[in-house]
Short mmCIF file of C-alpha atoms in Angstrom, two decimals:
data_model
loop_
_atom_site.label_atom_id
_atom_site.label_comp_id
_atom_site.label_asym_id
_atom_site.label_seq_id
_atom_site.Cartn_x
_atom_site.Cartn_y
_atom_site.Cartn_z
CA UNK A 14 234.55 89.49 -92.98
CA UNK A 15 236.83 86.59 -93.90
CA UNK A 16 235.81 84.72 -90.74
CA UNK A 17 233.25 81.97 -91.20
CA UNK A 18 229.89 83.66 -90.88
CA UNK A 19 226.99 81.42 -89.79
CA UNK A 20 224.73 83.38 -92.16
CA UNK A 21 226.46 81.58 -95.03
CA UNK A 22 224.06 78.67 -94.52
CA UNK A 23 221.07 80.98 -95.07
CA UNK A 24 222.61 82.19 -98.33
CA UNK A 25 223.25 78.60 -99.38
CA UNK A 26 219.59 77.79 -98.67
CA UNK A 27 218.39 80.56 -101.00
CA UNK A 28 220.62 79.63 -103.93
CA UNK A 29 219.68 75.98 -103.35
CA UNK A 30 216.02 76.95 -103.74
CA UNK A 31 216.75 78.89 -106.92
CA UNK A 32 218.54 75.92 -108.49
CA UNK A 33 215.89 73.48 -107.27
CA UNK A 34 212.90 75.39 -108.63
CA UNK A 35 214.34 76.76 -111.89
CA UNK A 36 217.31 74.71 -113.05
CA UNK A 37 215.88 71.50 -111.62
CA UNK A 38 212.08 71.27 -111.51
CA UNK A 39 211.13 73.83 -114.17
CA UNK A 40 213.68 72.77 -116.76
CA UNK A 41 213.06 69.05 -116.30
CA UNK A 42 209.28 69.34 -116.53
CA UNK A 43 209.89 71.13 -119.82
CA UNK A 44 212.06 68.22 -121.03
CA UNK A 45 209.45 65.67 -119.99
CA UNK A 46 206.58 67.61 -121.53
CA UNK A 47 208.43 68.68 -124.68
CA UNK A 48 206.83 65.94 -126.80
CA UNK A 49 203.38 66.85 -125.40
CA UNK A 50 203.88 70.59 -125.92
CA UNK A 51 205.19 69.92 -129.43
CA UNK A 52 202.03 67.97 -130.24
CA UNK A 53 199.72 70.55 -128.66
CA UNK A 54 201.42 73.45 -130.44
CA UNK A 55 201.82 71.62 -133.76
CA UNK A 56 205.59 72.09 -134.00
CA UNK A 57 207.79 70.27 -136.50
CA UNK A 58 210.93 68.33 -135.45
CA UNK A 59 213.03 71.33 -136.49
CA UNK A 60 210.93 73.71 -134.40
CA UNK A 61 211.10 71.33 -131.44
CA UNK A 62 214.91 71.29 -131.62
CA UNK A 63 214.99 75.09 -131.94
CA UNK A 64 212.84 75.52 -128.83
CA UNK A 65 214.99 73.03 -126.91
CA UNK A 66 218.12 75.04 -127.74
CA UNK A 67 216.67 78.54 -127.35
CA UNK A 68 217.58 78.85 -123.68
CA UNK A 69 221.25 78.09 -124.29
CA UNK A 70 221.23 80.46 -127.27
CA UNK A 71 220.04 83.27 -125.01
CA UNK A 72 222.69 82.53 -122.42
CA UNK A 73 225.54 82.62 -124.91
CA UNK A 74 225.11 86.31 -125.70
CA UNK A 75 224.90 87.59 -122.13
CA UNK A 76 226.65 85.27 -119.69
CA UNK A 77 230.12 86.76 -120.21
CA UNK A 78 228.83 90.27 -119.50
CA UNK A 79 226.97 88.88 -116.49
CA UNK A 80 230.14 87.34 -115.10
CA UNK A 81 232.12 90.58 -115.35
CA UNK A 82 229.28 92.49 -113.71
CA UNK A 83 229.29 90.09 -110.75
CA UNK A 84 232.87 91.16 -109.94
CA UNK A 85 231.93 94.86 -110.01
CA UNK A 86 228.36 95.18 -108.71
CA UNK A 87 226.00 93.78 -106.07
CA UNK A 88 225.68 90.02 -106.46
CA UNK A 89 222.49 90.02 -104.40
CA UNK A 90 220.73 92.54 -106.66
CA UNK A 91 221.85 90.86 -109.88
CA UNK A 92 220.85 87.42 -108.62
CA UNK A 93 217.45 88.52 -107.28
CA UNK A 94 216.57 90.47 -110.42
CA UNK A 95 217.56 87.59 -112.73
CA UNK A 96 215.49 85.07 -110.78
CA UNK A 97 212.51 87.45 -110.76
CA UNK A 98 212.72 87.76 -114.56
CA UNK A 99 212.94 83.96 -114.82
CA UNK A 100 209.80 83.61 -112.73
CA UNK A 101 207.86 86.03 -114.92
CA UNK A 102 208.93 84.18 -118.07
CA UNK A 103 207.93 80.82 -116.58
CA UNK A 104 204.55 82.33 -115.68
CA UNK A 105 203.81 83.52 -119.22
CA UNK A 106 204.81 80.19 -120.83
CA UNK A 107 201.33 79.01 -119.98
CA UNK A 108 199.90 81.77 -122.15
CA UNK A 109 202.20 81.46 -125.17
CA UNK A 110 200.21 80.73 -128.33
CA UNK A 111 202.69 80.02 -131.14
CA UNK A 112 206.24 79.03 -132.00
CA UNK A 113 207.62 82.58 -132.31
CA UNK A 114 206.38 83.62 -128.86
CA UNK A 115 207.64 80.39 -127.32
CA UNK A 116 211.08 80.83 -128.86
CA UNK A 117 211.26 84.43 -127.60
CA UNK A 118 210.25 83.35 -124.08
CA UNK A 119 212.84 80.57 -123.97
CA UNK A 120 215.53 82.84 -125.42
CA UNK A 121 214.85 85.51 -122.76
CA UNK A 122 214.75 82.77 -120.13
CA UNK A 123 218.29 81.94 -121.24
CA UNK A 124 219.25 85.60 -120.84
CA UNK A 125 217.95 85.57 -117.25
CA UNK A 126 219.75 82.28 -116.62
CA UNK A 127 222.97 83.89 -117.88
CA UNK A 128 222.85 86.06 -114.78
CA UNK A 129 221.37 83.86 -112.05
CA UNK A 130 223.48 80.73 -112.66
CA UNK A 131 226.98 82.30 -112.36
CA UNK A 132 225.64 84.55 -109.59
CA UNK A 133 224.73 81.49 -107.50
CA UNK A 134 228.24 80.07 -107.92
CA UNK A 135 229.83 83.46 -107.23
CA UNK A 136 227.78 83.62 -104.04
CA UNK A 137 229.41 80.39 -102.84
CA UNK A 138 232.88 81.88 -103.28
CA UNK A 139 231.80 84.95 -101.33
CA UNK A 140 230.63 82.97 -98.30
CA UNK A 141 232.62 79.70 -98.28
CA UNK A 142 236.40 79.25 -98.13
CA UNK A 143 238.51 76.70 -100.01
CA UNK A 144 237.92 73.97 -97.41
CA UNK A 145 234.13 74.28 -97.61
CA UNK A 146 233.93 75.13 -101.31
CA UNK A 147 233.59 71.52 -102.63
CA UNK A 148 230.82 70.79 -100.12
CA UNK A 149 228.94 74.05 -100.74
CA UNK A 150 229.26 73.61 -104.49
CA UNK A 151 228.06 70.02 -104.06
CA UNK A 152 224.95 71.22 -102.24
CA UNK A 153 224.25 73.73 -105.01
CA UNK A 154 224.87 71.14 -107.70
CA UNK A 155 222.62 68.63 -105.89
CA UNK A 156 219.74 71.11 -105.95
CA UNK A 157 219.25 70.62 -109.67
CA UNK A 158 218.93 66.80 -109.65
CA UNK A 159 216.65 67.01 -106.60
CA UNK A 160 214.40 69.31 -108.60
CA UNK A 161 214.72 67.04 -111.63
CA UNK A 162 213.83 64.00 -109.52
CA UNK A 163 210.73 65.77 -108.23
CA UNK A 164 209.79 66.63 -111.80
CA UNK A 165 210.45 63.10 -113.08
CA UNK A 166 208.32 61.51 -110.37
CA UNK A 167 205.58 64.10 -109.95
CA UNK A 168 205.69 66.50 -112.91
CA UNK A 169 203.23 64.62 -115.14
CA UNK A 170 200.91 63.85 -112.21
CA UNK A 171 200.88 67.50 -111.14
CA UNK A 172 200.16 68.56 -114.72
CA UNK A 173 197.18 66.20 -114.94
CA UNK A 174 195.91 67.30 -111.52
CA UNK A 175 196.06 70.95 -112.56
CA UNK A 176 194.45 70.32 -115.92
CA UNK A 177 197.42 70.98 -118.21
CA UNK A 178 200.96 72.27 -118.57
CA UNK A 179 199.67 75.84 -118.98
CA UNK A 180 198.40 75.98 -115.39
CA UNK A 181 201.51 74.19 -114.15
CA UNK A 182 203.80 76.93 -115.48
CA UNK A 183 201.54 79.67 -114.14
CA UNK A 184 201.70 78.31 -110.59
CA UNK A 185 205.44 77.61 -110.79
CA UNK A 186 206.16 81.19 -111.83
CA UNK A 187 204.04 82.51 -108.96
CA UNK A 188 205.86 80.33 -106.41
CA UNK A 189 209.30 81.51 -107.53
CA UNK A 190 208.20 85.15 -107.25
CA UNK A 191 207.41 84.50 -103.58
CA UNK A 192 210.88 83.02 -102.97
CA UNK A 193 212.50 86.09 -104.58
CA UNK A 194 210.42 88.36 -102.37
CA UNK A 195 211.86 86.78 -99.21
CA UNK A 196 215.35 86.74 -100.75
CA UNK A 197 215.36 90.53 -101.18
CA UNK A 198 214.20 90.97 -97.57
CA UNK A 199 216.45 88.45 -95.80
CA UNK A 200 219.59 87.89 -97.91
CA UNK A 201 222.78 89.86 -97.29
CA UNK A 202 225.23 91.27 -99.81
CA UNK A 203 228.99 90.83 -99.78
CA UNK A 204 231.73 92.50 -101.85
CA UNK A 205 234.25 90.55 -103.90
CA UNK A 206 237.17 91.94 -101.90
CA UNK A 207 235.56 90.56 -98.72
CA UNK A 208 235.05 87.07 -100.14
CA UNK A 209 235.79 84.04 -97.99
CA UNK A 210 237.67 82.53 -100.95
CA UNK A 211 240.39 85.04 -101.85
CA UNK A 212 243.56 85.07 -103.92
CA UNK A 213 247.03 85.77 -102.56
CA UNK A 214 248.45 86.97 -105.89
CA UNK A 215 245.93 89.72 -106.78
CA UNK A 216 245.70 93.22 -105.36
CA UNK A 217 242.75 95.59 -105.67
CA UNK A 218 244.67 97.56 -108.32
CA UNK A 219 244.58 94.44 -110.51
CA UNK A 220 240.80 94.15 -110.40
CA UNK A 221 239.56 96.71 -112.91
CA UNK A 222 237.05 95.65 -115.57
CA UNK A 223 239.57 95.16 -118.38
CA UNK A 224 242.28 93.71 -116.15
CA UNK A 225 239.81 91.11 -114.89
CA UNK A 226 238.93 90.10 -118.44
CA UNK A 227 242.53 90.03 -119.66
CA UNK A 228 243.72 88.30 -116.52
CA UNK A 229 241.23 85.46 -117.02
CA UNK A 230 241.48 85.03 -120.79
CA UNK A 231 245.25 84.61 -120.73
CA UNK A 232 245.19 81.73 -118.21
CA UNK A 233 245.46 78.45 -120.19
CA UNK A 234 244.09 76.37 -117.33
CA UNK A 235 240.83 78.34 -117.37
CA UNK A 236 240.32 77.26 -120.99
CA UNK A 237 241.19 73.64 -120.21
CA UNK A 238 238.56 73.39 -117.47
CA UNK A 239 235.97 75.35 -119.46
CA UNK A 240 236.27 73.04 -122.46
CA UNK A 241 236.19 69.95 -120.22
CA UNK A 242 232.94 71.16 -118.69
CA UNK A 243 231.54 72.07 -122.11
CA UNK A 244 231.81 68.51 -123.38
CA UNK A 245 230.60 66.76 -120.24
CA UNK A 246 227.82 69.05 -119.08
CA UNK A 247 226.89 69.97 -122.64
CA UNK A 248 226.18 66.34 -123.46
CA UNK A 249 224.20 65.95 -120.23
CA UNK A 250 221.96 68.91 -121.04
CA UNK A 251 221.47 67.81 -124.64
CA UNK A 252 220.67 64.27 -123.50
CA UNK A 253 218.27 65.64 -120.90
CA UNK A 254 216.54 67.92 -123.39
CA UNK A 255 215.98 65.23 -126.04
CA UNK A 256 216.47 61.95 -124.16
CA UNK A 257 212.81 61.76 -123.17
CA UNK A 258 211.85 62.11 -126.82
CA UNK A 259 214.00 59.04 -127.54
CA UNK A 260 212.49 56.94 -124.75
CA UNK A 261 208.95 57.94 -125.70
CA UNK A 262 209.21 57.61 -129.50
CA UNK A 263 212.02 55.14 -130.38
CA UNK A 264 210.22 51.99 -131.66
CA UNK A 265 212.38 49.81 -129.41
CA UNK A 266 211.51 51.78 -126.25
CA UNK A 267 208.09 53.45 -126.72
CA UNK A 268 207.65 54.27 -123.02
CA UNK A 269 204.77 56.18 -121.49
CA UNK A 270 205.60 59.76 -120.38
CA UNK A 271 205.37 58.92 -116.69
CA UNK A 272 207.30 55.66 -117.08
CA UNK A 273 210.08 57.24 -119.16
CA UNK A 274 210.70 59.73 -116.37
CA UNK A 275 211.75 56.91 -114.04
CA UNK A 276 215.00 56.36 -115.95
CA UNK A 277 216.47 59.85 -115.44
CA UNK A 278 214.88 59.84 -111.97
CA UNK A 279 217.30 57.06 -111.02
CA UNK A 280 220.17 59.27 -112.08
CA UNK A 281 218.70 62.19 -110.14
CA UNK A 282 218.27 60.17 -106.93
CA UNK A 283 221.84 58.95 -106.98
CA UNK A 284 223.48 62.19 -108.08
CA UNK A 285 221.66 64.42 -105.59
CA UNK A 286 223.23 62.39 -102.78
CA UNK A 287 226.59 61.98 -104.51
CA UNK A 288 227.09 65.72 -105.09
CA UNK A 289 227.08 66.24 -101.32
CA UNK A 290 228.52 62.96 -100.02
CA UNK A 291 231.39 62.48 -102.49
CA UNK A 292 233.12 65.81 -101.63
CA UNK A 293 232.80 64.92 -97.93
CA UNK A 294 234.38 61.51 -98.50
CA UNK A 295 237.19 63.01 -100.56
CA UNK A 296 237.78 65.62 -97.85
CA UNK A 297 238.18 62.82 -95.31
CA UNK A 298 240.71 60.84 -97.36
CA UNK A 299 242.51 63.96 -98.61
CA UNK A 300 241.69 66.72 -101.09
CA UNK A 301 244.66 65.63 -103.24
CA UNK A 302 242.47 62.75 -104.44
CA UNK A 303 239.71 65.03 -105.76
CA UNK A 304 241.16 65.15 -109.28
CA UNK A 305 241.79 61.40 -109.37
CA UNK A 306 238.20 60.64 -108.39
CA UNK A 307 236.93 63.00 -111.08
CA UNK A 308 239.05 61.36 -113.78
CA UNK A 309 237.92 57.82 -112.94
CA UNK A 310 234.28 58.90 -112.72
CA UNK A 311 234.59 60.81 -116.00
CA UNK A 312 235.58 57.68 -117.89
CA UNK A 313 233.03 55.36 -116.26
CA UNK A 314 229.87 57.53 -116.33
CA UNK A 315 229.41 57.62 -120.14
CA UNK A 316 229.95 53.86 -120.31
CA UNK A 317 227.04 53.42 -117.89
CA UNK A 318 224.83 55.61 -120.08
CA UNK A 319 225.69 53.72 -123.25
CA UNK A 320 224.94 50.35 -121.64
CA UNK A 321 221.60 51.53 -120.27
CA UNK A 322 220.41 53.20 -123.46
CA UNK A 323 221.23 50.19 -125.66
CA UNK A 324 219.76 47.66 -123.21
CA UNK A 325 216.12 48.38 -124.17
CA UNK A 326 215.30 47.16 -120.68
CA UNK A 327 213.99 49.70 -118.18
CA UNK A 328 215.50 47.81 -115.21
CA UNK A 329 218.99 47.81 -116.76
CA UNK A 330 218.66 51.47 -117.75
CA UNK A 331 217.43 52.37 -114.26
CA UNK A 332 220.46 50.63 -112.68
CA UNK A 333 223.09 52.07 -115.03
CA UNK A 334 221.64 55.59 -114.80
CA UNK A 335 221.75 55.33 -111.00
CA UNK A 336 225.41 54.24 -111.10
CA UNK A 337 226.20 57.13 -113.44
CA UNK A 338 224.52 59.44 -110.91
CA UNK A 339 226.91 58.27 -108.20
CA UNK A 340 229.84 58.95 -110.52
CA UNK A 341 228.45 62.40 -111.27
CA UNK A 342 229.27 63.38 -107.69
CA UNK A 343 232.95 63.39 -108.60
CA UNK A 344 233.05 64.49 -112.25
CA UNK A 345 230.28 67.08 -112.80
CA UNK A 346 231.43 69.74 -110.27
CA UNK A 347 235.14 69.01 -110.80
CA UNK A 348 235.93 71.41 -113.64
CA UNK A 349 234.27 74.33 -111.85
CA UNK A 350 235.85 73.59 -108.46
CA UNK A 351 239.32 73.12 -109.96
CA UNK A 352 238.99 76.37 -111.93
CA UNK A 353 237.74 78.42 -108.97
CA UNK A 354 240.76 77.30 -106.92
CA UNK A 355 243.29 78.57 -109.47
CA UNK A 356 245.29 81.45 -107.92
CA UNK A 357 244.50 83.65 -110.95
CA UNK A 358 240.75 83.13 -110.46
CA UNK A 359 239.74 82.59 -106.87
CA UNK A 360 237.66 85.22 -105.13
CA UNK A 361 238.02 88.54 -106.85
CA UNK A 362 237.89 87.30 -110.44
CA UNK A 363 235.54 84.37 -109.93
CA UNK A 364 232.61 86.14 -111.59
CA UNK A 365 234.56 86.93 -114.75
CA UNK A 366 235.92 83.39 -114.89
CA UNK A 367 232.41 81.99 -114.47
CA UNK A 368 231.24 84.26 -117.28
CA UNK A 369 233.78 82.65 -119.60
CA UNK A 370 233.02 79.21 -118.17
CA UNK A 371 229.26 79.37 -118.69
CA UNK A 372 229.57 81.08 -122.08
CA UNK A 373 231.65 78.20 -123.40
CA UNK A 374 229.32 75.74 -121.66
CA UNK A 375 226.25 77.21 -123.34
CA UNK A 376 227.89 77.36 -126.75
CA UNK A 377 228.56 73.66 -126.32
CA UNK A 378 225.03 72.91 -125.12
CA UNK A 379 223.46 74.75 -128.04
CA UNK A 380 225.71 72.99 -130.54
CA UNK A 381 225.18 69.60 -128.91
CA UNK A 382 221.39 69.95 -128.78
CA UNK A 383 221.45 70.73 -132.49
CA UNK A 384 223.83 67.83 -133.12
CA UNK A 385 221.76 65.33 -131.13
CA UNK A 386 218.52 66.67 -132.57
CA UNK A 387 219.85 66.13 -136.07
CA UNK A 388 221.11 62.64 -135.20
CA UNK A 389 217.79 61.40 -133.84
CA UNK A 390 215.74 63.11 -136.56
CA UNK A 391 217.89 61.52 -139.27
CA UNK A 392 217.49 58.04 -137.78
CA UNK A 393 214.01 57.85 -136.20
CA UNK A 394 214.08 54.04 -136.03
CA UNK A 395 217.47 53.92 -134.24
CA UNK A 396 217.24 56.98 -131.97
CA UNK A 397 218.62 55.08 -128.99
CA UNK A 398 221.80 54.13 -130.84
CA UNK A 399 222.31 57.78 -131.80
CA UNK A 400 221.84 58.86 -128.17
CA UNK A 401 224.29 56.23 -126.90
CA UNK A 402 226.93 57.19 -129.48
CA UNK A 403 226.44 60.84 -128.58
CA UNK A 404 227.59 60.25 -124.98
CA UNK A 405 231.11 59.32 -126.17
CA UNK A 406 231.72 63.09 -126.20
CA UNK A 407 231.95 62.93 -122.39
CA UNK A 408 235.34 61.19 -122.59
CA UNK A 409 236.90 64.53 -123.56
CA UNK A 410 236.38 65.87 -120.01
CA UNK A 411 238.52 63.40 -118.00
CA UNK A 412 241.25 63.58 -120.65
CA UNK A 413 241.45 67.37 -120.27
CA UNK A 414 241.38 67.12 -116.46
CA UNK A 415 244.38 64.78 -116.69
CA UNK A 416 246.17 67.35 -118.85
CA UNK A 417 245.25 70.07 -116.38
CA UNK A 418 246.69 68.07 -113.50
CA UNK A 419 249.98 67.55 -115.33
CA UNK A 420 250.28 71.26 -116.11
CA UNK A 421 249.47 72.32 -112.56
CA UNK A 422 251.95 69.80 -111.15
CA UNK A 423 254.65 71.13 -113.44
CA UNK A 424 253.87 74.69 -112.38
CA UNK A 425 254.01 73.73 -108.71
CA UNK A 426 257.37 72.03 -109.19
CA UNK A 427 258.68 75.13 -110.96
CA UNK A 428 257.60 77.32 -108.05
CA UNK A 429 259.26 75.00 -105.53
CA UNK A 430 262.49 74.95 -107.55
CA UNK A 431 262.52 78.73 -107.90
CA UNK A 432 261.91 79.17 -104.17
CA UNK A 433 264.72 76.78 -103.29
CA UNK A 434 267.10 78.57 -105.66
CA UNK A 435 266.16 81.94 -104.18
CA UNK A 436 266.86 80.68 -100.66
CA UNK A 437 270.16 79.19 -101.76
CA UNK A 438 271.20 82.49 -103.35
CA UNK A 439 270.21 84.42 -100.25
CA UNK A 440 272.31 82.16 -98.06
#
């Protein structure tokens, strides 16, 4: 089972489609249409912020349990069921009539996402070894910006062609149900102990429910990478959820819905290529440079955002967002890839680790959406400045990745020293 199975590419195709349709296209059309939906539903700024953060709120309460379940039960069944629930919830968005129902739908959508998102990443570890992991994870990560790009370029046009966002969500939910149907028929299951990415320091006796949890929670490096991801990806999600509101309503921008979508579309176009190409380039020059590339990109990407947001020129913003997208190829997947390759995590405990990872990520996203929502609501005439200042939070990620590298290097040196001493004693 540990041999490279050609069917792994079929599994990668399915999880790519799930990320493309749900995490990419569906979520980004919601971000673009949030101002329109808010107006149609008569929501206040506070209600709008609550709806924007409801998905992350739902994930927080269930993603840890989902991660532990992925190490104990069928990943295929959990993934398929979660995506099916997501499709149903997307379908009924078009029929929601008030704030309470909308909040409940988005909260439950977050619950479903708590299962399908770590399940997709767990699936990669089951089918791809350490050499192919950065590339496979890059393909999965690229699926979201490809879906976002499609939404940014075509979402508003499709909505107008269909007669409204209600019909758009109805058709999207129906299409995802069809994908899930073929997934249950074609996809194959694989046990954690048969994963392509396995650990050399864990035995099956160490993989009980409580040992998995304790074994992950006591690893300091897991927390370092989780917090790094929380700040970087959390700020991206918050910026994505409310950034369109800024571009459409800040007096110094005041862009049309379709035009405002071109700015994040530039980021999507660049990042969807970078997520796949950057890992391949790093693999060619040597995997030891993966961390270095992530650190440099982590410091430069937020600078690009701040320049573009404060430029009040769509051409400058388009260019800087595209450059940030290229840098995303190195920094966005880095925390997850580095964590999954830890000897205490890889393979058998990947699901539990991802449960912790995404839980912390979603706590950060929820907090950051509330933070950014409060910042732009408090300063409606200077929303863009608030958004630009908000992206300084991303600098935390490369700093923590540097710390993680120093700790791992020290641990490696300790192991080498201990091995040398053991050999010397034996001789």
